[in-house]
Coordinates of N, CA and C in Angstrom, one line a residue:
G272 N 0.8 -1.2 0.0 CA 0.0 0.0 0.0 C 0.9 1.2 0.0
L273 N 0.2 2.4 -0.2 CA 0.9 3.6 -0.2 C 1.1 4.2 1.2
S274 N 2.3 4.7 1.5 CA 2.5 5.3 2.8 C 2.3 6.8 2.6
V275 N 1.6 7.4 3.6 CA 1.4 8.8 3.5 C 2.2 9.5 4.5
F276 N 3.1 10.4 4.1 CA 4.0 11.2 5.0 C 3.4 12.6 5.2
C277 N 3.2 12.9 6.4 CA 2.7 14.3 6.7 C 3.9 15.1 7.2
I278 N 4.3 16.1 6.5 CA 5.4 16.9 7.0 C 4.8 18.2 7.6
M279 N 5.1 18.4 8.9 CA 4.7 19.6 9.5 C 5.8 20.7 9.4
I280 N 5.4 21.8 8.8 CA 6.3 22.9 8.6 C 6.0 23.9 9.7
E281 N 6.9 24.1 10.6 CA 6.6 25.1 11.7 C 6.7 26.5 11.2
N282 N 5.7 27.3 11.5 CA 5.7 28.7 11.1 C 6.4 29.5 12.2
T283 N 7.6 30.0 11.8 CA 8.4 30.7 12.8 C 8.3 32.2 12.7
S284 N 7.4 32.7 11.8 CA 7.2 34.1 11.7 C 6.6 34.7 12.9
R285 N 7.0 36.0 13.2 CA 6.5 36.7 14.4 C 6.0 38.1 13.9
R286 N 4.9 38.4 14.5 CA 4.3 39.8 14.2 C 4.3 40.6 15.5
F287 N 4.5 41.9 15.2 CA 4.6 42.9 16.3 C 3.7 44.1 16.0
I288 N 2.8 44.5 16.9 CA 2.0 45.6 16.6 C 2.5 46.8 17.5
I289 N 2.9 47.8 16.9 CA 3.4 49.0 17.6 C 2.3 50.1 17.5
A290 N 1.8 50.5 18.7 CA 0.7 51.5 18.8 C 1.2 52.7 19.4
R291 N 0.7 53.9 19.0 CA 0.9 55.2 19.6 C -0.3 55.4 20.6
H292 N 0.0 56.1 21.6 CA -1.1 56.5 22.6 C -2.2 57.4 22.0
G293 N -3.3 57.5 22.7 CA -4.4 58.3 22.2 C -4.1 59.8 22.4
E294 N -4.9 60.6 21.9 CA -4.7 62.1 22.0 C -4.7 62.5 23.4
T295 N -3.7 63.4 23.7 CA -3.6 64.0 25.1 C -3.9 65.5 25.0
D296 N -4.0 66.1 26.2 CA -4.2 67.5 26.3 C -3.0 68.3 25.7
F297 N -1.8 67.7 25.8 CA -0.6 68.4 25.2 C -0.7 68.3 23.7
N298 N -1.2 67.2 23.1 CA -1.4 67.0 21.7 C -2.3 68.1 21.2
R299 N -3.4 68.2 21.9 CA -4.5 69.2 21.5 C -4.0 70.6 21.6
E300 N -3.1 70.9 22.6 CA -2.6 72.3 22.7 C -1.4 72.5 21.9
R301 N -0.9 71.5 21.2 CA 0.3 71.5 20.4 C 1.5 71.9 21.3
R302 N 1.6 71.2 22.4 CA 2.6 71.4 23.4 C 3.5 70.1 23.3
V303 N 4.9 70.4 23.4 CA 5.8 69.3 23.3 C 5.8 68.4 24.5
Q304 N 5.7 67.1 24.3 CA 5.7 66.2 25.4 C 7.0 65.5 25.8
G305 N 7.6 64.9 24.8 CA 8.9 64.2 25.0 C 8.7 63.2 26.2
T306 N 9.7 63.2 27.1 CA 9.6 62.2 28.2 C 8.9 62.8 29.4
S307 N 8.3 64.0 29.3 CA 7.6 64.5 30.4 C 6.4 63.6 30.7
N308 N 5.9 63.6 32.0 CA 4.9 62.7 32.4 C 3.6 63.5 32.8
D309 N 3.4 64.7 32.3 CA 2.4 65.6 32.8 C 1.1 65.5 32.0
S310 N 1.1 65.0 30.8 CA -0.1 65.0 29.9 C -1.0 63.8 30.2
V311 N -2.3 64.0 30.0 CA -3.3 62.9 30.2 C -4.2 62.9 28.9
L312 N -4.8 61.7 28.7 CA -5.7 61.6 27.6 C -6.9 62.5 27.6
T313 N -7.3 63.0 26.5 CA -8.5 63.8 26.3 C -9.7 62.8 26.2
D314 N -10.9 63.3 26.1 CA -12.1 62.4 25.8 C -11.9 61.7 24.5
K315 N -11.4 62.5 23.5 CA -11.1 62.0 22.2 C -10.1 60.8 22.2
G316 N -9.0 61.1 23.0 CA -8.0 60.1 23.2 C -8.5 58.8 23.8
I317 N -9.4 58.9 24.8 CA -10.1 57.7 25.4 C -10.9 57.0 24.4
S318 N -11.7 57.7 23.5 CA -12.5 57.1 22.5 C -11.6 56.4 21.5
Q319 N -10.5 57.0 21.1 CA -9.6 56.4 20.1 C -9.0 55.0 20.7
A320 N -8.7 55.1 22.0 CA -8.1 53.9 22.6 C -9.2 52.8 22.7
T321 N -10.4 53.1 23.0 CA -11.5 52.1 23.1 C -11.7 51.5 21.8
A322 N -11.7 52.3 20.7 CA -11.9 51.8 19.4 C -10.8 50.8 19.0
L323 N -9.6 51.2 19.3 CA -8.4 50.3 19.0 C -8.6 49.0 19.8
G324 N -9.1 49.1 21.1 CA -9.3 47.9 21.9 C -10.3 46.9 21.3
V325 N -11.3 47.5 20.6 CA -12.3 46.6 19.9 C -11.7 45.9 18.8
Y326 N -10.8 46.6 18.0 CA -10.1 46.0 16.9 C -9.2 44.9 17.4
I327 N -8.4 45.2 18.4 CA -7.4 44.3 19.0 C -8.1 43.0 19.5
S328 N -9.3 43.2 20.1 CA -10.0 42.1 20.7 C -10.5 41.1 19.6
K329 N -10.6 41.5 18.4 CA -11.1 40.7 17.3 C -9.9 39.9 16.6
R330 N -8.7 40.2 17.1 CA -7.5 39.5 16.6 C -7.4 38.2 17.4
D331 N -6.4 37.4 16.9 CA -6.0 36.2 17.7 C -5.5 36.7 19.1
R332 N -5.7 36.0 20.1 CA -5.4 36.4 21.4 C -3.9 36.8 21.5
I333 N -3.7 38.0 22.0 CA -2.4 38.6 22.2 C -1.9 38.3 23.7
T334 N -0.8 37.5 23.8 CA -0.4 37.1 25.2 C 0.8 37.8 25.7
R335 N 1.6 38.5 24.7 CA 2.8 39.2 25.1 C 2.6 40.7 24.8
T336 N 2.8 41.5 25.8 CA 2.6 43.0 25.6 C 3.7 43.8 26.4
F337 N 4.0 44.9 25.8 CA 5.0 45.8 26.4 C 4.4 47.2 26.4
C338 N 4.8 48.0 27.4 CA 4.2 49.4 27.5 C 5.3 50.4 28.0
S339 N 5.2 51.6 27.4 CA 6.1 52.7 27.9 C 5.7 53.0 29.4
P340 N 6.6 53.5 30.2 CA 6.3 53.8 31.6 C 5.5 55.1 31.7
L341 N 5.4 55.9 30.7 CA 4.7 57.2 30.8 C 3.2 57.0 30.9
R342 N 2.6 58.0 31.7 CA 1.2 57.9 32.0 C 0.2 57.8 30.8
R343 N 0.5 58.6 29.8 CA -0.4 58.6 28.6 C -0.5 57.2 27.9
C344 N 0.6 56.5 28.0 CA 0.6 55.1 27.4 C -0.1 54.1 28.3
R345 N 0.2 54.2 29.6 CA -0.5 53.4 30.6 C -2.0 53.6 30.5
Q346 N -2.4 54.8 30.4 CA -3.8 55.2 30.3 C -4.4 54.5 29.0
T347 N -3.7 54.7 27.9 CA -4.2 54.2 26.6 C -4.3 52.7 26.7
Y348 N -3.3 52.0 27.3 CA -3.3 50.6 27.4 C -4.5 50.1 28.2
A349 N -4.8 50.8 29.3 CA -5.9 50.4 30.1 C -7.2 50.5 29.3
E350 N -7.4 51.6 28.5 CA -8.6 51.8 27.7 C -8.7 50.7 26.6
I351 N -7.6 50.4 26.0 CA -7.5 49.4 24.9 C -8.0 48.0 25.5
S352 N -7.5 47.7 26.7 CA -7.8 46.4 27.3 C -9.3 46.4 27.7
G353 N -9.8 47.6 28.2 CA -11.2 47.7 28.5 C -12.1 47.6 27.3
G354 N -11.7 48.2 26.2 CA -12.4 48.1 24.9 C -12.6 46.7 24.5
G355 N -11.5 45.9 24.7 CA -11.6 44.4 24.4 C -12.5 43.7 25.3
A356 N -12.5 44.0 26.6 CA -13.3 43.4 27.6 C -14.8 43.6 27.3
A357 N -15.1 44.8 26.9 CA -16.5 45.2 26.6 C -17.0 44.4 25.4
N358 N -16.0 43.8 24.6 CA -16.4 43.0 23.4 C -16.3 41.5 23.7
D359 N -16.6 41.2 25.0 CA -16.5 39.8 25.4 C -15.2 39.1 25.2
N360 N -14.1 39.9 25.4 CA -12.8 39.3 25.2 C -12.1 39.6 26.5
P361 N -11.2 38.7 26.9 CA -10.5 38.9 28.2 C -9.6 40.1 28.3
G362 N -9.4 40.8 27.1 CA -8.6 42.0 27.1 C -7.1 41.6 27.1
L363 N -6.3 42.6 27.3 CA -4.8 42.4 27.2 C -4.3 42.0 28.6
P364 N -3.2 41.2 28.6 CA -2.6 40.9 29.9 C -1.9 42.1 30.5
E365 N -1.4 41.9 31.8 CA -0.6 43.0 32.4 C 0.6 43.2 31.5
P366 N 1.0 44.4 31.1 CA 2.1 44.6 30.2 C 3.4 44.6 31.0
T367 N 4.5 44.3 30.3 CA 5.9 44.5 30.8 C 6.2 45.9 30.5
I368 N 6.5 46.7 31.6 CA 6.9 48.1 31.4 C 8.4 48.1 31.0
L369 N 8.6 48.7 29.8 CA 9.9 48.8 29.3 C 10.4 50.3 29.2
E370 N 11.4 50.6 30.0 CA 11.8 52.0 30.2 C 12.2 52.7 28.8
N371 N 12.8 51.9 27.9 CA 13.3 52.5 26.7 C 12.2 52.7 25.6
L372 N 10.9 52.3 26.0 CA 9.8 52.6 25.1 C 9.3 54.1 25.3
K373 N 9.8 54.8 26.3 CA 9.4 56.2 26.5 C 9.7 57.0 25.3
E374 N 9.1 58.2 25.2 CA 9.2 59.0 24.0 C 10.6 59.6 23.9
I375 N 10.8 60.2 22.7 CA 12.0 60.9 22.5 C 12.3 62.0 23.6
E376 N 13.5 62.1 24.0 CA 13.9 63.1 25.0 C 14.2 64.4 24.4
L377 N 13.3 65.4 24.7 CA 13.5 66.7 24.1 C 13.9 67.8 25.0
K378 N 14.5 67.5 26.1 CA 15.1 68.4 27.1 C 14.4 69.7 27.3
E379 N 15.0 70.8 26.9 CA 14.4 72.1 27.3 C 13.2 72.5 26.5
W380 N 12.8 71.7 25.5 CA 11.6 71.9 24.7 C 10.4 71.4 25.4
Q381 N 10.5 70.4 26.3 CA 9.4 69.7 26.9 C 8.5 70.6 27.7
G382 N 7.2 70.5 27.5 CA 6.2 71.3 28.2 C 5.9 72.7 27.6
R383 N 6.7 73.0 26.6 CA 6.5 74.3 25.9 C 5.6 74.1 24.6
L384 N 4.9 75.2 24.3 CA 4.1 75.2 23.1 C 5.0 75.2 21.8
R385 N 4.7 74.5 20.8 CA 5.5 74.4 19.6 C 5.7 75.8 19.0
N386 N 4.6 76.6 19.0 CA 4.7 78.0 18.4 C 5.7 78.8 19.2
D387 N 5.8 78.7 20.5 CA 6.8 79.4 21.3 C 8.2 79.0 20.9
I388 N 8.4 77.7 20.7 CA 9.8 77.1 20.4 C 10.2 77.6 19.0
I389 N 9.2 77.6 18.1 CA 9.5 78.1 16.7 C 10.1 79.5 16.7
I390 N 9.5 80.3 17.6 CA 9.9 81.7 17.7 C 11.2 81.9 18.6
E391 N 11.3 81.2 19.7 CA 12.3 81.4 20.7 C 13.6 80.5 20.4
D392 N 13.5 79.5 19.7 CA 14.6 78.6 19.3 C 14.5 78.2 17.9
K393 N 14.4 79.2 17.0 CA 14.1 79.0 15.6 C 15.2 78.1 14.9
K394 N 16.4 78.4 15.2 CA 17.6 77.7 14.6 C 17.5 76.2 14.8
N395 N 17.3 75.8 16.1 CA 17.2 74.4 16.4 C 15.9 73.8 15.8
W396 N 14.8 74.5 15.8 CA 13.6 74.0 15.3 C 13.7 73.7 13.8
D397 N 14.3 74.7 13.1 CA 14.5 74.5 11.7 C 15.4 73.3 11.4
I398 N 16.4 73.0 12.2 CA 17.3 71.8 12.0 C 16.4 70.6 12.3
F399 N 15.6 70.6 13.3 CA 14.7 69.5 13.6 C 13.8 69.1 12.5
K400 N 13.3 70.1 11.8 CA 12.4 69.8 10.7 C 13.2 69.5 9.4
A401 N 14.3 70.0 9.2 CA 15.1 69.8 7.9 C 16.0 68.5 8.0
N402 N 16.6 68.3 9.1 CA 17.6 67.2 9.3 C 17.6 66.8 10.7
P403 N 16.5 66.1 11.2 CA 16.3 65.8 12.6 C 17.5 65.1 13.3
C404 N 18.3 64.3 12.6 CA 19.4 63.6 13.2 C 20.5 64.6 13.6
S405 N 20.5 65.8 13.0 CA 21.6 66.7 13.4 C 21.2 67.6 14.6
L406 N 20.0 67.5 15.1 CA 19.5 68.3 16.2 C 20.4 68.0 17.4
R407 N 20.8 69.1 18.1 CA 21.5 69.0 19.4 C 20.9 70.0 20.3
L408 N 20.4 69.4 21.5 CA 19.8 70.3 22.5 C 20.8 70.3 23.7
Q409 N 20.3 70.9 24.8 CA 21.1 71.0 26.0 C 22.5 71.6 25.7
N410 N 22.5 72.8 25.2 CA 23.8 73.5 24.8 C 24.6 72.6 23.8
G411 N 24.0 71.9 22.9 CA 24.7 71.2 21.9 C 25.3 69.9 22.3
T412 N 24.9 69.4 23.5 CA 25.5 68.2 24.1 C 24.7 66.9 23.9
F413 N 23.4 67.1 23.5 CA 22.5 65.9 23.4 C 21.8 65.8 22.1
A414 N 21.8 64.6 21.5 CA 21.2 64.4 20.1 C 19.9 63.6 20.3
P415 N 18.8 64.2 20.4 CA 17.5 63.5 20.7 C 17.2 62.4 19.8
V416 N 17.3 62.6 18.4 CA 16.9 61.6 17.5 C 17.8 60.4 17.5
L417 N 19.1 60.6 17.6 CA 20.1 59.5 17.6 C 19.9 58.7 18.9
D418 N 19.6 59.4 20.0 CA 19.4 58.7 21.3 C 18.1 57.8 21.1
C419 N 17.1 58.3 20.5 CA 15.9 57.6 20.3 C 16.1 56.3 19.4
F420 N 17.0 56.4 18.4 CA 17.3 55.3 17.6 C 18.1 54.2 18.4
E421 N 19.0 54.7 19.3 CA 19.7 53.7 20.2 C 18.7 52.9 21.0
R422 N 17.7 53.6 21.6 CA 16.7 52.9 22.4 C 15.8 52.0 21.5
A423 N 15.6 52.4 20.3 CA 14.8 51.5 19.4 C 15.5 50.2 19.2
I424 N 16.8 50.3 18.9 CA 17.6 49.0 18.7 C 17.5 48.2 20.0
S425 N 17.7 48.8 21.1 CA 17.6 48.1 22.4 C 16.2 47.4 22.6
N426 N 15.2 48.2 22.3 CA 13.8 47.6 22.4 C 13.6 46.4 21.6
W427 N 14.1 46.4 20.3 CA 13.9 45.3 19.4 C 14.6 44.1 20.0
D428 N 15.8 44.3 20.5 CA 16.6 43.2 21.1 C 15.8 42.5 22.2
V429 N 15.3 43.3 23.1 CA 14.5 42.8 24.3 C 13.2 42.1 23.8
I430 N 12.5 42.8 23.0 CA 11.1 42.3 22.6 C 11.2 41.1 21.7
R431 N 12.1 41.1 20.7 CA 12.2 39.9 19.8 C 12.7 38.7 20.6
S432 N 13.7 38.9 21.5 CA 14.2 37.7 22.2 C 13.1 37.2 23.1
D433 N 12.3 38.0 23.7 CA 11.1 37.6 24.5 C 10.1 36.8 23.7
A434 N 9.8 37.3 22.5 CA 8.8 36.6 21.6 C 9.4 35.2 21.2
A435 N 10.7 35.2 21.0 CA 11.3 33.9 20.6 C 11.2 32.9 21.7
S436 N 11.6 33.3 22.9 CA 11.6 32.4 24.1 C 10.2 32.0 24.5
N437 N 9.2 32.8 24.2 CA 7.8 32.5 24.6 C 6.9 32.0 23.5
S438 N 7.5 31.8 22.3 CA 6.8 31.4 21.1 C 5.5 32.3 20.9
A439 N 5.7 33.6 21.1 CA 4.6 34.5 20.9 C 4.3 34.8 19.4
D440 N 3.1 34.5 18.9 CA 2.8 34.8 17.5 C 2.7 36.3 17.3
V441 N 2.0 37.0 18.2 CA 1.8 38.5 18.0 C 2.2 39.1 19.4
T442 N 3.0 40.2 19.3 CA 3.3 40.9 20.5 C 2.8 42.4 20.3
F443 N 2.2 42.9 21.3 CA 1.6 44.3 21.3 C 2.5 45.2 22.0
I444 N 2.9 46.4 21.4 CA 3.8 47.3 22.0 C 3.1 48.7 22.0
M445 N 2.9 49.2 23.3 CA 2.3 50.5 23.5 C 3.3 51.6 23.7
C446 N 3.4 52.5 22.8 CA 4.5 53.5 23.0 C 4.1 54.9 22.4
H447 N 5.0 55.5 21.7 CA 4.8 56.9 21.3 C 5.2 57.1 19.9
G448 N 4.9 58.3 19.3 CA 5.1 58.6 17.9 C 6.6 58.5 17.5
A449 N 7.5 59.1 18.2 CA 8.9 59.2 17.7 C 9.6 57.8 17.9
I450 N 9.5 57.2 19.1 CA 10.1 55.9 19.3 C 9.5 54.9 18.4
G451 N 8.2 54.9 18.2 CA 7.5 54.0 17.3 C 8.1 54.1 15.8
Q452 N 8.3 55.4 15.4 CA 8.8 55.6 14.1 C 10.2 55.1 14.0
C453 N 11.1 55.3 15.0 CA 12.4 54.8 15.0 C 12.4 53.3 14.9
M454 N 11.5 52.6 15.6 CA 11.5 51.2 15.6 C 11.0 50.6 14.3
L455 N 10.1 51.3 13.6 CA 9.7 50.9 12.3 C 10.9 51.1 11.3
I456 N 11.5 52.2 11.3 CA 12.6 52.5 10.4 C 13.7 51.4 10.6
Q457 N 14.0 51.1 11.9 CA 15.0 50.1 12.2 C 14.6 48.7 11.6
A458 N 13.3 48.3 11.8 CA 12.8 47.0 11.3 C 12.8 46.9 9.8
L459 N 12.7 48.1 9.1 CA 12.7 48.1 7.7 C 14.1 48.2 7.1
G460 N 15.1 48.3 7.9 CA 16.5 48.4 7.4 C 16.7 49.7 6.7
L461 N 16.0 50.8 7.0 CA 16.2 52.1 6.4 C 17.2 52.9 7.1
E462 N 17.7 53.9 6.5 CA 18.7 54.8 7.1 C 18.0 55.7 8.1
K463 N 18.8 56.1 9.1 CA 18.2 57.0 10.2 C 17.7 58.3 9.6
K464 N 18.3 58.8 8.5 CA 17.9 60.0 7.9 C 16.4 60.0 7.4
E465 N 15.8 58.8 7.3 CA 14.4 58.7 6.9 C 13.4 59.3 8.0
Y466 N 14.0 59.4 9.2 CA 13.1 59.9 10.3 C 12.6 61.3 10.0
G467 N 11.3 61.4 10.2 CA 10.7 62.8 10.0 C 10.6 63.3 8.6
K468 N 11.0 62.4 7.6 CA 11.0 62.9 6.2 C 9.6 62.8 5.6
S469 N 8.8 61.9 6.1 CA 7.6 61.5 5.4 C 6.5 61.1 6.4
R470 N 5.3 61.4 6.2 CA 4.2 60.9 7.0 C 4.1 59.3 6.9
R471 N 4.7 58.8 5.9 CA 4.7 57.4 5.6 C 5.1 56.5 6.8
Y472 N 6.1 57.1 7.5 CA 6.6 56.3 8.7 C 6.1 56.9 10.0
A473 N 5.2 57.8 10.0 CA 4.7 58.5 11.2 C 3.4 57.9 11.7
L474 N 3.2 58.0 13.0 CA 2.0 57.4 13.6 C 1.2 58.6 14.2
D475 N -0.1 58.6 13.8 CA -1.1 59.5 14.5 C -1.5 58.8 15.8
N476 N -2.3 59.5 16.6 CA -2.8 59.0 17.8 C -3.6 57.7 17.6
C477 N -3.2 56.7 18.4 CA -3.8 55.3 18.3 C -3.8 54.6 17.0
E478 N -2.9 55.1 16.1 CA -2.6 54.3 14.9 C -1.5 53.3 15.3
C479 N -1.4 52.2 14.4 CA -0.5 51.2 14.7 C 0.3 50.8 13.4
F480 N 1.5 50.3 13.6 CA 2.2 49.6 12.6 C 2.2 48.1 13.0
E481 N 1.9 47.2 12.0 CA 2.0 45.8 12.2 C 3.2 45.3 11.4
I482 N 4.2 44.7 12.0 CA 5.5 44.4 11.4 C 5.7 42.9 11.6
E483 N 6.1 42.2 10.5 CA 6.3 40.8 10.5 C 7.7 40.4 10.2
F484 N 8.3 39.6 11.0 CA 9.7 39.1 10.7 C 9.5 37.6 10.3
E485 N 10.2 37.1 9.3 CA 10.0 35.7 8.8 C 10.5 34.7 9.9
S486 N 11.5 35.1 10.6 CA 12.0 34.2 11.6 C 12.7 35.0 12.7
D487 N 13.1 34.3 13.8 CA 13.8 35.0 14.9 C 15.2 35.4 14.5
E488 N 15.7 34.8 13.5 CA 17.1 35.1 13.0 C 17.1 36.3 12.0
S489 N 15.9 36.6 11.5 CA 15.9 37.7 10.4 C 16.4 39.0 11.0
E490 N 17.3 39.7 10.3 CA 17.8 41.0 10.8 C 16.7 42.0 10.6
Y491 N 16.0 42.0 9.5 CA 15.0 42.9 9.2 C 13.6 42.3 8.9
S492 N 12.6 43.0 9.0 CA 11.2 42.5 8.8 C 11.0 42.1 7.3
S493 N 10.0 41.3 7.1 CA 9.7 40.9 5.7 C 8.6 41.7 5.1
R494 N 7.6 42.2 6.0 CA 6.5 43.0 5.5 C 5.9 43.8 6.6
W495 N 5.1 44.8 6.3 CA 4.5 45.7 7.3 C 3.2 46.3 6.7
R496 N 2.4 46.8 7.6 CA 1.2 47.6 7.2 C 0.8 48.5 8.3
R497 N -0.1 49.5 8.0 CA -0.6 50.5 8.9 C -2.0 50.0 9.3
I498 N -2.3 50.2 10.6 CA -3.6 50.0 11.1 C -4.2 51.3 11.7
D499 N -5.3 51.7 11.1 CA -6.0 52.9 11.6 C -7.5 52.5 11.7
T500 N -8.0 52.4 13.0 CA -9.3 51.9 13.2 C -10.4 52.7 12.6
S501 N -10.1 54.0 12.2 CA -11.1 54.8 11.5 C -11.2 54.6 10.0
Q502 N -10.3 53.8 9.5 CA -10.3 53.4 8.1 C -10.1 51.9 8.0
A503 N -10.1 51.4 6.7 CA -9.8 50.0 6.5 C -8.3 49.8 6.7
V504 N -8.0 48.7 7.2 CA -6.5 48.3 7.5 C -5.8 48.3 6.1
S505 N -4.7 48.9 6.0 CA -4.0 49.0 4.8 C -3.4 47.7 4.3
E506 N -3.1 47.6 3.1 CA -2.5 46.3 2.5 C -1.1 46.1 3.1
W507 N -0.7 44.9 3.1 CA 0.7 44.6 3.5 C 1.6 45.1 2.4
Q508 N 2.7 45.7 2.9 CA 3.8 46.1 1.9 C 5.1 45.3 2.3
S509 N 5.8 44.9 1.2 CA 7.0 44.2 1.5 C 8.1 45.1 1.9
T510 N 8.9 44.7 2.8 CA 10.1 45.5 3.3 C 10.9 45.9 2.1
Y511 N 11.1 44.9 1.2 CA 12.0 45.1 0.0 C 11.5 46.3 -0.8
S512 N 10.2 46.3 -1.1 CA 9.6 47.3 -2.0 C 9.7 48.7 -1.3
T513 N 9.6 48.7 0.1 CA 9.7 49.9 0.8 C 11.1 50.5 0.8
Q514 N 12.1 49.6 0.8 CA 13.5 50.0 0.7 C 13.7 50.6 -0.7
L515 N 13.2 49.9 -1.7 CA 13.3 50.5 -3.1 C 12.7 51.8 -3.2
V516 N 11.5 52.0 -2.7 CA 10.9 53.4 -2.7 C 11.8 54.4 -2.0
S517 N 12.3 54.0 -0.8 CA 13.1 54.9 -0.1 C 14.4 55.3 -0.9
T518 N 15.0 54.4 -1.5 CA 16.2 54.6 -2.3 C 15.9 55.5 -3.5
T519 N 14.8 55.2 -4.2 CA 14.4 56.0 -5.3 C 14.1 57.5 -4.9
L520 N 13.4 57.7 -3.8 CA 13.1 59.0 -3.3 C 14.4 59.8 -2.9
A521 N 15.3 59.0 -2.3 CA 16.6 59.6 -1.9 C 17.4 60.1 -3.1
T522 N 17.4 59.4 -4.2 CA 18.2 59.8 -5.3 C 17.5 60.9 -6.1
S523 N 16.2 61.1 -5.9 CA 15.5 62.2 -6.6 C 15.4 63.5 -5.8
R524 N 15.9 63.4 -4.5 CA 15.8 64.6 -3.6 C 16.8 65.6 -4.0

């Protein structure tokens, strides 16, 4: 008779959802937050987080989660988990608080209105908008964007090794706009100079990036997509095609 061989091919791909916190009073006032811990979610921010919670609850169960230590992220995380619970889902587990998930450190700018900084520190603000990696604050001694990238690399090391050791299919990461953008750029294998160049790699409040790595050994991701609960989830884009687009734009700049 015929023998039937069943070959089980283990799926070693891992997905990571990077989410930005909901709208805060500082966001609404256009006040710089950075690592300051003074801002809180607005009613709109709470609604955004609840909507994201409903989306997350419809996904396969997420068992591994990380969160920034800052209050606006902890608040958003709680609302996301509550949104899932309201949808007859157990919600998210207690997160691992990861210090390096806090937002970009903006030193003397923190707590100030953007419009005031544009007037009072125009030279540095112009550098921040034109070539963010060149920005130096604290009397020229501190590079905010480069520091943020260093923390992004550290975050991936910690989070990916945790996913590998716990066989987590999907890991949820609650953080901020700048550190989230640095982590995406890192995962896509793009140059640091891509930071701030395009809304393509930026996160609005309670938007997410979903990033997939083919295996735990992969240096860079294989594909990614944007999740915005107010719209249809975008199509997957390959990391390779994203790198090509970035290279093409760079040569035409």
